[in-house]
Coordinates of C-alpha atoms and ligand atoms in Angstrom, one line a residue:
X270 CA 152.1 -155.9 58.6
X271 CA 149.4 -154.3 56.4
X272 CA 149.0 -151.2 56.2
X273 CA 147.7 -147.5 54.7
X274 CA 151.4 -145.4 53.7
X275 CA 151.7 -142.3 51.6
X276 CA 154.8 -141.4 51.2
X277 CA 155.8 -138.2 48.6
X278 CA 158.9 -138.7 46.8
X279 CA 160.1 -135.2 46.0
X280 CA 163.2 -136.6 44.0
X281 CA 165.6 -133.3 43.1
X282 CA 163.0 -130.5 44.0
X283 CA 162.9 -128.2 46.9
X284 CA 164.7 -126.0 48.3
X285 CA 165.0 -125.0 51.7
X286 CA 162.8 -122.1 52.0
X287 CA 160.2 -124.3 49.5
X288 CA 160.1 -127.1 52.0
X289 CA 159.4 -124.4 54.5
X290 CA 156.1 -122.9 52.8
X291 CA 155.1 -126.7 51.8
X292 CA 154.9 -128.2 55.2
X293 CA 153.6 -125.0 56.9
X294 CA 150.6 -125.4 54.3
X295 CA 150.6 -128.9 54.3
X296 CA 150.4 -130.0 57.9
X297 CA 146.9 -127.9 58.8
X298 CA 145.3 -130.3 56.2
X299 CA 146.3 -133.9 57.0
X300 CA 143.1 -135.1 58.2
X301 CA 144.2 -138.6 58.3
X302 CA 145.7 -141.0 60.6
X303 CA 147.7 -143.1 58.1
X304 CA 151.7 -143.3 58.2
X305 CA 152.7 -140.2 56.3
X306 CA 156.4 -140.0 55.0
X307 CA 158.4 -137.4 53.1
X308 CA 161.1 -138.8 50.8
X309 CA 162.8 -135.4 50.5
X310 CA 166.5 -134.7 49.2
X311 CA 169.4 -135.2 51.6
X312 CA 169.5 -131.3 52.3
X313 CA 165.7 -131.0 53.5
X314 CA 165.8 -134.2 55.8
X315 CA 166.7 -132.4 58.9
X316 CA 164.8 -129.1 58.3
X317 CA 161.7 -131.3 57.5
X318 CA 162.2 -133.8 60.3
X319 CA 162.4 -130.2 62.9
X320 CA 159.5 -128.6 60.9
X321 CA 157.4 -131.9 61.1
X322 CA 158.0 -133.2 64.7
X323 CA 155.4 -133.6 66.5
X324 CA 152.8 -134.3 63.7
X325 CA 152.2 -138.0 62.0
X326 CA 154.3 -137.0 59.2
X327 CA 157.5 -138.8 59.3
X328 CA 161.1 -137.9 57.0
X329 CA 162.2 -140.4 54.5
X330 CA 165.5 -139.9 52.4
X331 CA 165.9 -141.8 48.6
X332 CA 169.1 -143.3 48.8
X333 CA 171.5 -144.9 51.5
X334 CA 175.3 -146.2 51.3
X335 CA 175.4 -149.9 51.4
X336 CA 178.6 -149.2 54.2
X337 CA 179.1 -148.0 57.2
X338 CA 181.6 -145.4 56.6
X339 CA 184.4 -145.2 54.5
X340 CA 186.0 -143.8 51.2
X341 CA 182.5 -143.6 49.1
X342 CA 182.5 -140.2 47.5
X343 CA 178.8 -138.5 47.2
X344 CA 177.3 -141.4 49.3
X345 CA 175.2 -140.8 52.9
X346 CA 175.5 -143.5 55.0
X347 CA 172.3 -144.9 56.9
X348 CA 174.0 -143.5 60.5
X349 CA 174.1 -139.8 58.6
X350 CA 170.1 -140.2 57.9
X351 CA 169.6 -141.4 61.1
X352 CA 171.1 -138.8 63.1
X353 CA 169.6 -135.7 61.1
X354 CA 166.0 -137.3 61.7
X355 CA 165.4 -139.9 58.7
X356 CA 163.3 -142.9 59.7
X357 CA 162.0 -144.5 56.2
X358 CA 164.6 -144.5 52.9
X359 CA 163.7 -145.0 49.2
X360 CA 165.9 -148.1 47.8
X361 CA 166.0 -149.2 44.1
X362 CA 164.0 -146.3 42.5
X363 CA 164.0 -146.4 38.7
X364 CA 165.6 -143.5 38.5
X365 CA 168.5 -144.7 40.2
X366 CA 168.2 -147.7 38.4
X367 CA 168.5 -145.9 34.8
X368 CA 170.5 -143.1 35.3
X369 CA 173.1 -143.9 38.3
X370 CA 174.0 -147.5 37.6
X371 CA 171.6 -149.0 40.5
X372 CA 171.0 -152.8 39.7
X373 CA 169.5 -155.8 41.7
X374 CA 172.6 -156.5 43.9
X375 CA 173.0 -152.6 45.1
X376 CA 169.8 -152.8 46.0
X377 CA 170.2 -155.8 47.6
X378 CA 173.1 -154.3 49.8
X379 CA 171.7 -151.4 50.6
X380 CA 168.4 -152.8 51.8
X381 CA 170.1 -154.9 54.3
X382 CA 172.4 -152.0 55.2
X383 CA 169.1 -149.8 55.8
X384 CA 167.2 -152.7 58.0
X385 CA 170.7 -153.1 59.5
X386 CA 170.2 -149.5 61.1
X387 CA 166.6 -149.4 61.6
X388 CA 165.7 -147.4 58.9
X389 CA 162.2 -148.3 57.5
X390 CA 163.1 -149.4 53.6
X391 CA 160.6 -148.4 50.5
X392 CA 162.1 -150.7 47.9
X393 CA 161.0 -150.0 44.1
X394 CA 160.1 -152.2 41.7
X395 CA 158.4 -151.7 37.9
X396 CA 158.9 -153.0 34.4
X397 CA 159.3 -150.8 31.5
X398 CA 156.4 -150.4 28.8
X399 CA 158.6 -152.5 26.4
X400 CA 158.4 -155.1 28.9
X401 CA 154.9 -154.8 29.7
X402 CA 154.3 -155.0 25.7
X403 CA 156.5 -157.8 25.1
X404 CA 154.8 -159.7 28.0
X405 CA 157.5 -160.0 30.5
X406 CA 156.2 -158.1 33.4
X407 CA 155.9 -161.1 35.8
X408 CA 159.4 -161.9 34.4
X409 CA 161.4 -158.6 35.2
X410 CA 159.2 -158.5 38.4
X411 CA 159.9 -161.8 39.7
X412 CA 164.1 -160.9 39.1
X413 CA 163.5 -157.8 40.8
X414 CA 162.2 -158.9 43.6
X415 CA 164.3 -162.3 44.3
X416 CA 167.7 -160.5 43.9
X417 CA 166.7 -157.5 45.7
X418 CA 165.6 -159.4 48.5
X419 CA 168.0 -162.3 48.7
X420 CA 168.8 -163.0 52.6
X421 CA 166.4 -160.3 53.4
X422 CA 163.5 -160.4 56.5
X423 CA 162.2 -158.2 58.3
X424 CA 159.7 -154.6 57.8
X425 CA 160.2 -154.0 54.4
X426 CA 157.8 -151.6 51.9
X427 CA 157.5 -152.5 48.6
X428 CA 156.5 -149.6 45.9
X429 CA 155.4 -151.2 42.4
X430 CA 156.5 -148.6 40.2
X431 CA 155.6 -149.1 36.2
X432 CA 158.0 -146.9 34.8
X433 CA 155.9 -146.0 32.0
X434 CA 153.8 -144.2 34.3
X435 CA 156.5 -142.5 35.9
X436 CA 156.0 -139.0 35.4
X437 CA 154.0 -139.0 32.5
X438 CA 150.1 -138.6 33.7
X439 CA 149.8 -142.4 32.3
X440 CA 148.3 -144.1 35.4
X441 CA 148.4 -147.3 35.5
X442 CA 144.6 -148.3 35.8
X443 CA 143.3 -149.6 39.3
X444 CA 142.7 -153.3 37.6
X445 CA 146.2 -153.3 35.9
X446 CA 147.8 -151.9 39.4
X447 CA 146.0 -154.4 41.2
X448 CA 146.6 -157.5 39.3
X449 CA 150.4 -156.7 39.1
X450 CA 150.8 -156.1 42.8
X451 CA 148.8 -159.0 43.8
X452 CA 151.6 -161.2 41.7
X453 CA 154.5 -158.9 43.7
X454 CA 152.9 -159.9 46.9
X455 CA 152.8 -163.6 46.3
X456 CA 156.5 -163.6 45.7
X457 CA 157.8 -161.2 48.3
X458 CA 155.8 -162.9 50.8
X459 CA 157.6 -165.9 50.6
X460 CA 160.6 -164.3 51.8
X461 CA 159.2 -161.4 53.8
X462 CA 155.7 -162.4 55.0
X463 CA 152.9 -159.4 55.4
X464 CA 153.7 -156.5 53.7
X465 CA 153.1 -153.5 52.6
X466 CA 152.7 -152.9 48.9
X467 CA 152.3 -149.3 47.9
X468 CA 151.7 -148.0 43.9
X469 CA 153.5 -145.1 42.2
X470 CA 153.1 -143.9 38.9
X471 CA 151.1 -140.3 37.9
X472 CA 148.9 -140.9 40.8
X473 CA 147.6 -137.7 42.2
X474 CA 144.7 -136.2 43.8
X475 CA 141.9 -136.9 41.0
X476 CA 142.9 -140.4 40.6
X477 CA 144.2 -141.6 44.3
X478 CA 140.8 -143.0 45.4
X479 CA 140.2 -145.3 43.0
X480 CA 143.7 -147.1 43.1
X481 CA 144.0 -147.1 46.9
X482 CA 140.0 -148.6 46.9
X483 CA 141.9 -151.7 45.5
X484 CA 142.4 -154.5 47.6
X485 CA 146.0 -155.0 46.3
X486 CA 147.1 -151.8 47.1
X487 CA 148.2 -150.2 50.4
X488 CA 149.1 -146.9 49.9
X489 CA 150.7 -144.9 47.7
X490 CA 154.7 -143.6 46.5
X491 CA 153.8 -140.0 44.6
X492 CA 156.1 -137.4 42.9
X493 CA 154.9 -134.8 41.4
X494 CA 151.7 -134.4 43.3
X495 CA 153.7 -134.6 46.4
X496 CA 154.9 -131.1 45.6
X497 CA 151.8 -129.4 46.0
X498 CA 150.3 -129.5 49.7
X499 CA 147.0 -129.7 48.8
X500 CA 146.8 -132.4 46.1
X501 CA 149.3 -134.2 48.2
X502 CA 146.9 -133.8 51.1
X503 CA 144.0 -135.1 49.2
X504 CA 146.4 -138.0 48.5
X505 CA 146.3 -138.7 52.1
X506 CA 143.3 -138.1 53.1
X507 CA 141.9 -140.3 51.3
X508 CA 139.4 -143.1 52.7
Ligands
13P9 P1 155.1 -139.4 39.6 O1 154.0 -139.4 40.7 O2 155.6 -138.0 39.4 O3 154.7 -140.1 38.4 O4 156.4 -140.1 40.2 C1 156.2 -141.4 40.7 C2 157.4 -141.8 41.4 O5 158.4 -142.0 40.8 C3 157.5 -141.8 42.9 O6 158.6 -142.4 43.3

């Protein structure tokens, strides 16, 4: 199903008493009825599932073991997120992807190992700007997304991620970001129906409107803007 998500992604930031102060300031201003999630570090998802409950805003971790249990040093299995309050998970982020080894068939696993235990998935997906310049967006894309979802059905988020907007204030424009996800959607849909296609990249409060205004785009996956309650709350609050 279709629908408006935000969801912050606060990647290796925030500490306990730093989660504290955020979500005390940034609850009071969600003015907005859309699904709300916190991707937050494997430390904060129980103190920001307690400090959140009761309010729309729901916890998210970015990563899950791709097994039950078992000898898999400095891995959280999806029954750990479960039971300290995690409901959504971050799969396949490109950070993962470049620095820890994550490819197309990890990804794979661990998506089916979320859905497996109920945990709501955000899978990632984005070329890099070589790519994009040597014209195989569609290319990477297309790879990305039928390994990643091999075998897969079932309520699954998709975040179209260019990583040369990752962290560097180079948005992708709302045109660029539309076109791109309109081309995820028609292949992911094959396999997974309706879904929910969110953009990340340098999108923050100044430039949130205008991308979510698209008809492509149903929400949003934001870093460093989700560190600061009030641009993340103009994020959500958007129309
Ligand atoms: P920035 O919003 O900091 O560019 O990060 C995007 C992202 O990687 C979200 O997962």
């Amino acid at each position: 199903m279709r629908r408006r998500i935000i969801a912050g992604n606060w990647k290796m930031n925030m500490t306990k008493e730093e989660a504290k102060l955020f979500v005390a300031e940034f609850l009071p201003l969600v003015e907005s009825d859309c699904e709300i999630v916190l991707c937050v570090p494997f430390t904060d998802v129980h103190r920001v599932w307690k400090l959140t409950r009761g309010s729309s805003v729901k916890v998210g971790a970015q990563n899950v073991a791709w097994a039950d249990k078992g000898a898999f040093t400095g891995e959280i299995s999806a029954e750990m997120l479960k039971e300290v309050g995690a409901e959504y998970v971050i799969i396949g982020h490109s950070e993962r992807r470049a620095y820890f080894g994550e490819t197309d068939e990890t990804v794979n696993m661990r998506l089916k190992q979320a859905l497996k235990y109920g945990l709501k998935p955000i899978v990632c997906v984005g070329e890099t700007l070589d790519q994009r310049e040597a014209g195989k967006t569609e290319e990477v894309l297309a790879a990305q997304i039928e390994k990643g979802l091999d075998g897969v059905s079932g309520d699954v988020i998709l975040a179209y991620e260019p990583i040369w907007a990752i962290g560097t204030g180079k948005t992708a424009t709302p045109e660029t970001a539309d076109e791109t996800i309109r081309f995820i959607r028609a292949r992911a849909e094959k396999t997974l129906g309706e879904t929910s296609i969110l953009y990340g990249g340098s999108m923050n409060a100044a430039n949130a409107q205008s991308l979510l205004d698209m008809p492509q785009i149903d929400g949003g996956l934001i870093g460093g803007a989700s560190l600061k309650p009030k641009d993340f709350a103009t994020i959500v609050n958007c129309r």
